[in-house]
Every structure is written in C-alpha cells, then in structure tokens.
Short mmCIF file of C-alpha atoms in Angstrom, two decimals:
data_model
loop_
_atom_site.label_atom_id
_atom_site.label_comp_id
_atom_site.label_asym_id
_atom_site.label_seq_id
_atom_site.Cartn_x
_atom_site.Cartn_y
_atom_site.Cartn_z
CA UNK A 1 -47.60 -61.68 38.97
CA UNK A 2 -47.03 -58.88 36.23
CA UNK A 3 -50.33 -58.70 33.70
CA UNK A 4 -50.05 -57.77 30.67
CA UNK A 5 -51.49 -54.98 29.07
CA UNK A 6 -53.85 -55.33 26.12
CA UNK A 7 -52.57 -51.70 24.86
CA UNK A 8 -49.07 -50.85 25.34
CA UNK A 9 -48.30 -47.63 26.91
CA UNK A 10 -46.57 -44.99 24.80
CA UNK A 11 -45.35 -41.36 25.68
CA UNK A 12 -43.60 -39.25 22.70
CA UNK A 13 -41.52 -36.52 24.09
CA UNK A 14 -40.91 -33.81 21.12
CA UNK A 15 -40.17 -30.37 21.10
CA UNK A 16 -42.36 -27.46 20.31
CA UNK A 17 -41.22 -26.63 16.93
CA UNK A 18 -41.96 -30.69 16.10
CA UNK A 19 -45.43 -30.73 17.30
CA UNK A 20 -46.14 -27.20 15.02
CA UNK A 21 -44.74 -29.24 11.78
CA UNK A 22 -46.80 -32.18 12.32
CA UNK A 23 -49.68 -30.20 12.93
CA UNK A 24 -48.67 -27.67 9.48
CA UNK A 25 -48.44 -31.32 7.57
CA UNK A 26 -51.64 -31.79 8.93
CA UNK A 27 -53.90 -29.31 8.27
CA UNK A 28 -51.81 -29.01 5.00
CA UNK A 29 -53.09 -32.20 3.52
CA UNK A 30 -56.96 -31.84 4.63
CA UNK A 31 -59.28 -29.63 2.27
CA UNK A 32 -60.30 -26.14 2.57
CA UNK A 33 -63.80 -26.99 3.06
CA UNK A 34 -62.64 -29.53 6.02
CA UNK A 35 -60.23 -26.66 7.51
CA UNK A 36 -63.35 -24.09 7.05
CA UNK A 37 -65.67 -26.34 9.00
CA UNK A 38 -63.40 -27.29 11.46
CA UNK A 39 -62.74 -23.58 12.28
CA UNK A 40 -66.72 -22.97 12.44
CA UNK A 41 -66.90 -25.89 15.29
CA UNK A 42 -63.98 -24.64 16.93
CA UNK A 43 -65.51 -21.28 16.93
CA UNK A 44 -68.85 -22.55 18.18
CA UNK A 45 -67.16 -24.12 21.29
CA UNK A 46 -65.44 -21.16 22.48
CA UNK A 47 -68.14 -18.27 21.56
CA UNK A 48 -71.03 -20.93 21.94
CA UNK A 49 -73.85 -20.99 19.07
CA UNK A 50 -73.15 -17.71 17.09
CA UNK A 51 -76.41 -17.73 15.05
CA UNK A 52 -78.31 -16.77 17.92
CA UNK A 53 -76.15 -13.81 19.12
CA UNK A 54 -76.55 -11.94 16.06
CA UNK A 55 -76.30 -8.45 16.19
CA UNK A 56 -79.59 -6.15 15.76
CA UNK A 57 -80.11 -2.62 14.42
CA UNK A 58 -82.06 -0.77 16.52
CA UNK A 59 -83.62 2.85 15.57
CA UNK A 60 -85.54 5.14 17.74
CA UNK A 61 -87.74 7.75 16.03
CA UNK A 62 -88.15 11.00 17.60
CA UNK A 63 -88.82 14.19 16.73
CA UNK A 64 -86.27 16.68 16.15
CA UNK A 65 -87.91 19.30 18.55
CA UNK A 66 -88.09 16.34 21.59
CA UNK A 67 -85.06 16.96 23.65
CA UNK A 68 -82.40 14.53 24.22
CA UNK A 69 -80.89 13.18 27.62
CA UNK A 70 -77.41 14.52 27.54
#
C-alpha cells in the first residue's frame, strides 16, 4: 500500500547562471534598507557580534630620554 504524501516532492534542476538571475531579480526588487540589513545579519553570522570587537587606541606615555626595547 503506497501513502500518499501530504506535500509533494519537488527537485528543480537549473544551471548556475539561472540561479544568479533569480537571485539578481531578487535582491533587485527588495529595498535598500532591507538589502542593508540583511548584509549586517549576514555579517554578524560569519564575524559574530561586531560591536563588541571594536578596535581601541591605545597610547603609552614615556619619556623621550627612557629607552626603548629595540
């Protein structure tokens, strides 16, 4: 006895060069403040939360007579 599925199974085979117009119509139609964010959480996933890597300037006062390690 065959059962039948509730959803129907369904594979797409296109090329390369398909997939990269769909996804150029796409991003084409959403808004630049969508594209923005969605670059910002795509960023956050691969780099992890940015805001707390920030980079700090750091100064070291010395006098000019102290000698250096060189």
């Amino acid at each position: 006895m065959i059962k039948k599925r509730k959803i129907a199974l369904v594979v797409k085979k296109i090329s390369f060069a398909e997939a990269e117009e769909a996804d150029n119509l796409y991003w084409s139609k959403k808004s630049e403040v969508y594209r923005l964010k969605a670059l910002m959480d795509l960023r956050e996933m691969v780099f992890g939360n940015i805001k707390d890597q920030s980079i700090k300037k750091v100064v070291y006062k010395r006098s000019i007579h102290e000698e250096t390690e060189t």
